[in-house]
Amino acid sequence: MEINLNYEKNKTIRYIILFIVLLVVFIWANNTSLFLRNNEVNPKLLAHRGLAQTFDLDNVEWDTNTAEIIHKPEHEYLENTIESMKAAFSHDADIVELDIKLTKDNKLAVFHDYLLEYRTDGKGEIADFTMKELKKLDVGYGYTADGGKTYPFRGKGIGMMPSIDEVFKAFPDKELLIHVKANDEEIGKVLWNYLKVMNKERLSQITIYGDDIPIEYLKNQNKDIRAMSKKSLKQALISYELLGWTGYIPESLKNTYVGLPVKYAKFLWGWPNKFGDRMESVNTKVVIVEGNGKWSEGFDNKDSLKNIPKNYSGYIWTNRIDKISPIIKDHK
């Protein structure tokens, strides 16, 4: 009797071990990118705020005026202007990121900072002025690379703060990533007025991210709009980490935008290429950034490109499209 019990016990243990082995093999096979994309591919390029002046991210806090700490200028372009976006696309950017804020007269101005005086010769916030008034400002006024001894862009940025209308008109068939810089429903409503008249093809070229309230409003108007907030991304990734090993894609990861530091992205099931294929199948864009994700650190030099997974075909975030694009193109 004791022999039979030991036999049954050992048999059960063997079945458990076999089940665990088969489960591990299934998870590996279902999530490995080893057998995908044997042909070399290159990442797509996302130009942050077009082609902009850069600065040392080690010296940045949440309230830092980055226009006062720029590197010595290597080009003439200023962030979030039509000219900087044109330059980015001319350097083969696949998508350009821009920031929007709501004006006093319910227009959408393309501008990043909390206060106008950080970069311009104005004072106050975007919401304090009409779009017509904002057009009188010099968006290059506050830039300095030498502690205020010289201001190389003063007088060169007058009238260059664009409205979202101008961006859509200037780039009618280009991909855009729009950062909604306010956590209220009104800015979502104003942006929706533009999106709702777009045809399906044009709308597919627009991606939106930002605070929870406006993003939730936009998704409620059209669930197929590609949009993401921190809250929605967190919920989506938690769901994916729980179930993604099976190949299941949560609804919250469909029609959205996944922006992650490359060092954290590696923990996603199927990273990099199987995950990328899954996201592409549900109309979701994947963008990786450098650093820890706290600031807008991009792949801005040749050394940083070493951190990109081999044959990764999603988007990479860069602040120097002019430097990175030639390297990527030479690799083709």
XYZ file of C-alpha atoms in Angstrom:
332
model
C 0.000 0.000 0.000
C 2.818 2.375 0.929
C 4.582 1.578 -2.349
C 1.464 2.449 -4.342
C 1.054 5.748 -2.489
C 4.664 6.709 -3.155
C 4.231 5.790 -6.823
C 1.117 7.962 -7.143
C 2.854 10.813 -5.324
C 5.891 10.637 -7.609
C 3.616 10.410 -10.642
C 1.792 13.566 -9.572
C 5.088 15.378 -9.048
C 6.257 14.348 -12.519
C 3.028 15.679 -14.047
C 3.444 18.956 -12.192
C 7.031 19.291 -13.379
C 6.001 18.458 -16.941
C 3.225 21.037 -16.794
C 5.621 23.704 -15.524
C 8.164 22.889 -18.246
C 5.502 23.031 -20.960
C 4.169 26.303 -19.565
C 7.651 27.859 -19.564
C 8.242 26.672 -23.133
C 4.882 28.078 -24.207
C 5.542 31.465 -22.587
C 8.989 31.659 -24.177
C 7.806 30.598 -27.631
C 4.806 32.902 -27.472
C 6.856 35.961 -26.544
C 10.279 35.574 -28.108
C 11.276 37.865 -30.955
C 13.994 35.428 -32.004
C 12.145 34.184 -35.067
C 10.821 37.550 -36.217
C 12.238 40.128 -38.620
C 15.376 38.395 -39.729
C 15.893 41.173 -42.251
C 17.484 44.292 -40.819
C 15.062 47.117 -40.115
C 15.563 50.576 -38.677
C 13.559 52.483 -36.109
C 11.218 55.280 -37.105
C 12.108 58.806 -35.975
C 10.053 61.059 -33.724
C 11.313 64.662 -33.607
C 10.546 66.213 -30.225
C 9.140 69.736 -30.753
C 10.547 69.681 -34.270
C 14.221 70.603 -34.400
C 14.924 72.494 -31.187
C 17.725 73.917 -29.097
C 18.995 71.415 -26.513
C 20.182 71.697 -22.919
C 21.795 69.633 -20.167
C 19.076 67.474 -18.613
C 21.192 66.924 -15.490
C 20.482 70.531 -14.520
C 16.717 70.366 -14.977
C 14.040 70.495 -12.275
C 10.285 70.809 -12.812
C 10.422 74.614 -12.802
C 13.730 75.111 -14.674
C 13.773 77.698 -17.436
C 15.547 75.574 -20.018
C 15.882 78.470 -22.462
C 18.443 79.944 -20.031
C 20.668 76.855 -20.106
C 20.836 75.887 -23.761
C 23.929 74.421 -25.335
C 25.878 76.607 -27.731
C 23.545 76.783 -30.759
C 24.411 74.511 -33.666
C 21.382 75.473 -35.743
C 18.893 78.342 -36.005
C 15.634 76.558 -35.186
C 13.349 77.163 -32.208
C 11.056 74.550 -30.736
C 7.361 74.355 -31.563
C 7.543 76.586 -34.625
C 6.452 75.827 -38.175
C 10.046 76.307 -39.298
C 11.392 73.790 -36.772
C 8.783 71.242 -37.850
C 9.608 71.756 -41.519
C 13.286 71.244 -40.690
C 12.485 68.030 -38.819
C 10.477 66.613 -41.711
C 13.203 67.636 -44.136
C 15.563 65.489 -42.045
C 13.206 62.541 -42.579
C 11.302 62.631 -39.305
C 8.434 60.157 -39.461
C 6.455 62.097 -36.874
C 6.817 65.466 -35.128
C 5.771 66.137 -31.532
C 4.308 69.500 -30.490
C 2.702 71.061 -27.405
C -0.634 72.867 -27.280
C -2.205 75.257 -24.788
C -5.594 76.990 -24.735
C -5.622 80.750 -25.351
C -7.919 83.423 -23.920
C -10.063 83.303 -27.079
C -10.309 79.487 -27.127
C -7.656 78.908 -29.771
C -4.902 76.332 -29.477
C -1.435 77.864 -29.361
C 1.647 75.717 -29.929
C 3.824 76.414 -26.897
C 5.338 74.345 -24.093
C 6.230 76.393 -21.029
C 4.046 77.297 -18.078
C 5.123 80.952 -18.246
C 5.615 83.047 -21.359
C 8.613 84.883 -19.896
C 10.722 81.725 -19.987
C 11.198 82.025 -23.753
C 9.353 85.107 -24.941
C 9.215 88.829 -24.225
C 5.718 88.401 -22.783
C 4.635 87.856 -19.185
C 1.997 85.537 -17.829
C 0.395 82.437 -19.294
C -0.948 81.493 -22.705
C -4.469 81.621 -21.240
C -4.030 85.340 -20.468
C -3.780 86.294 -24.157
C -5.618 85.922 -27.433
C -3.910 84.164 -30.321
C -3.607 87.515 -32.099
C -1.787 88.981 -29.086
C 0.504 85.958 -28.812
C 1.507 86.464 -32.448
C 3.213 89.715 -31.456
C 5.639 87.980 -29.106
C 9.231 86.983 -29.819
C 9.534 83.251 -29.077
C 13.325 83.460 -29.316
C 13.707 86.260 -26.780
C 14.852 84.305 -23.703
C 17.400 81.879 -25.120
C 20.954 82.153 -23.846
C 23.912 79.770 -23.761
C 26.283 81.918 -21.701
C 24.339 82.926 -18.614
C 22.709 85.968 -20.172
C 25.729 87.592 -21.771
C 24.226 87.111 -25.212
C 20.782 86.214 -26.563
C 21.392 84.836 -30.061
C 17.739 84.490 -31.068
C 16.291 87.794 -29.883
C 14.316 89.506 -32.594
C 14.323 86.358 -34.717
C 11.200 84.723 -33.299
C 8.639 87.514 -33.621
C 5.303 86.186 -34.826
C 6.543 82.595 -34.879
C 4.270 81.074 -32.239
C 1.854 79.038 -34.367
C -1.726 78.026 -33.773
C -2.820 74.445 -34.299
C -4.644 75.661 -37.422
C -1.352 76.698 -38.968
C 0.252 73.365 -38.129
C -2.556 71.363 -39.714
C -2.461 73.622 -42.787
C 1.333 73.434 -43.134
C 1.449 69.638 -42.741
C -1.797 68.251 -44.157
C -0.446 64.745 -44.694
C 2.232 64.398 -42.010
C 2.094 62.414 -38.779
C 1.837 64.505 -35.626
C 2.068 63.724 -31.916
C 0.119 66.351 -29.978
C 0.878 66.946 -26.302
C -2.151 68.471 -24.536
C -0.647 70.711 -21.843
C -3.637 71.173 -19.514
C -5.787 68.920 -17.366
C -9.221 70.289 -18.164
C -12.050 69.265 -20.437
C -12.227 72.547 -22.340
C -8.945 72.039 -24.170
C -10.148 68.565 -25.115
C -13.356 70.029 -26.505
C -11.529 72.615 -28.605
C -9.142 70.001 -29.985
C -12.078 67.710 -30.742
C -13.570 70.425 -32.957
C -10.578 69.954 -35.251
C -10.432 66.187 -35.048
C -14.105 65.493 -35.650
C -14.040 66.958 -39.179
C -10.991 64.955 -40.243
C -11.486 61.980 -42.514
C -10.418 58.552 -41.285
C -7.100 58.621 -43.139
C -6.085 61.991 -41.725
C -7.198 61.093 -38.204
C -5.016 57.985 -38.376
C -1.975 60.303 -38.698
C -2.737 62.070 -35.409
C -1.662 60.793 -31.987
C -2.440 62.611 -28.739
C -1.112 62.362 -25.203
C -1.456 64.421 -22.061
C -3.363 64.712 -18.807
C -6.225 62.428 -17.863
C -9.281 64.671 -18.230
C -8.860 65.904 -21.843
C -7.676 62.472 -23.022
C -10.686 60.778 -21.432
C -12.969 63.331 -23.082
C -11.457 62.682 -26.521
C -11.698 58.903 -26.154
C -15.341 59.272 -25.155
C -16.007 61.134 -28.408
C -14.271 58.553 -30.576
C -12.768 55.375 -29.111
C -10.621 54.936 -32.235
C -8.660 58.147 -31.635
C -5.078 57.192 -30.807
C -4.652 58.858 -27.412
C -2.947 58.198 -24.074
C -2.684 59.688 -20.593
C -0.460 58.580 -17.714
C -3.451 57.003 -16.011
C -4.616 55.095 -19.087
C -1.072 53.948 -19.914
C -0.489 52.679 -16.371
C -3.744 50.711 -16.383
C -3.035 49.305 -19.832
C 0.487 48.138 -18.972
C -0.610 46.520 -15.710
C -3.272 44.578 -17.613
C -0.733 43.578 -20.231
C 1.832 42.413 -17.678
C -0.805 40.197 -16.077
C -2.130 38.640 -19.296
C 0.184 39.578 -22.157
C 2.255 36.400 -21.837
C -0.689 34.577 -23.415
C -0.678 36.923 -26.421
C -3.828 38.657 -25.172
C -3.960 42.408 -25.844
C -6.160 44.349 -23.392
C -8.706 46.772 -24.835
C -6.896 49.568 -22.991
C -3.818 48.967 -25.178
C -5.735 49.375 -28.429
C -5.794 52.678 -30.341
C -3.307 54.334 -28.042
C 0.293 55.478 -27.639
C 2.920 53.696 -25.565
C 5.857 55.904 -24.624
C 8.462 54.249 -22.398
C 12.116 54.512 -21.382
C 13.991 51.796 -23.261
C 15.399 50.331 -20.027
C 11.870 49.613 -18.743
C 10.377 48.516 -22.054
C 12.447 45.331 -21.973
C 10.149 43.944 -19.259
C 7.136 43.901 -21.597
C 5.975 40.505 -22.841
C 7.267 39.990 -26.373
C 9.708 42.892 -26.287
C 10.842 44.179 -28.664
C 9.493 42.917 -31.959
C 6.676 40.587 -31.003
C 5.346 43.316 -28.720
C 5.723 45.806 -31.571
C 3.786 43.541 -33.922
C 1.019 43.164 -31.382
C 0.726 46.921 -30.919
C 0.797 47.574 -34.656
C -2.096 45.126 -35.090
C -4.278 47.225 -32.753
C -3.356 50.717 -34.058
C -1.014 51.569 -31.188
C 2.248 53.484 -31.617
C 5.290 52.477 -29.571
C 7.916 55.115 -28.770
C 11.036 54.622 -26.657
C 13.004 57.367 -24.938
C 16.397 57.451 -23.272
C 16.981 57.857 -19.548
C 14.378 57.147 -16.868
C 11.474 58.938 -18.527
C 11.393 61.828 -16.047
C 12.433 64.339 -18.693
C 12.349 64.367 -22.475
C 15.666 62.603 -22.934
C 16.136 61.449 -26.473
C 18.456 59.382 -28.607
C 20.537 62.381 -29.562
C 23.981 61.001 -30.395
C 25.600 57.931 -31.911
C 26.436 56.341 -28.566
C 22.835 56.508 -27.381
C 21.714 54.485 -30.411
C 23.560 51.471 -28.987
C 20.748 51.121 -26.446
C 18.119 50.499 -29.127
C 17.254 46.784 -29.548
C 18.384 45.167 -32.774
C 15.769 45.303 -35.536
C 13.475 47.452 -33.398
C 11.017 49.008 -35.853
C 9.009 51.263 -33.549
C 9.671 54.949 -32.952
C 12.608 56.528 -31.148
C 12.392 59.929 -29.500
C 15.054 62.433 -30.510
C 15.816 66.081 -29.860
C 18.411 66.134 -32.637
C 16.775 64.749 -35.734
C 19.472 66.507 -37.767
C 22.192 64.367 -36.142
C 20.356 61.082 -35.739
C 18.655 60.806 -39.125
C 21.901 60.591 -41.170
C 23.201 57.825 -38.857
C 19.988 55.835 -39.203
C 19.911 56.329 -42.978
C 23.544 55.227 -43.313
C 22.599 52.050 -41.524
C 20.012 51.115 -44.175
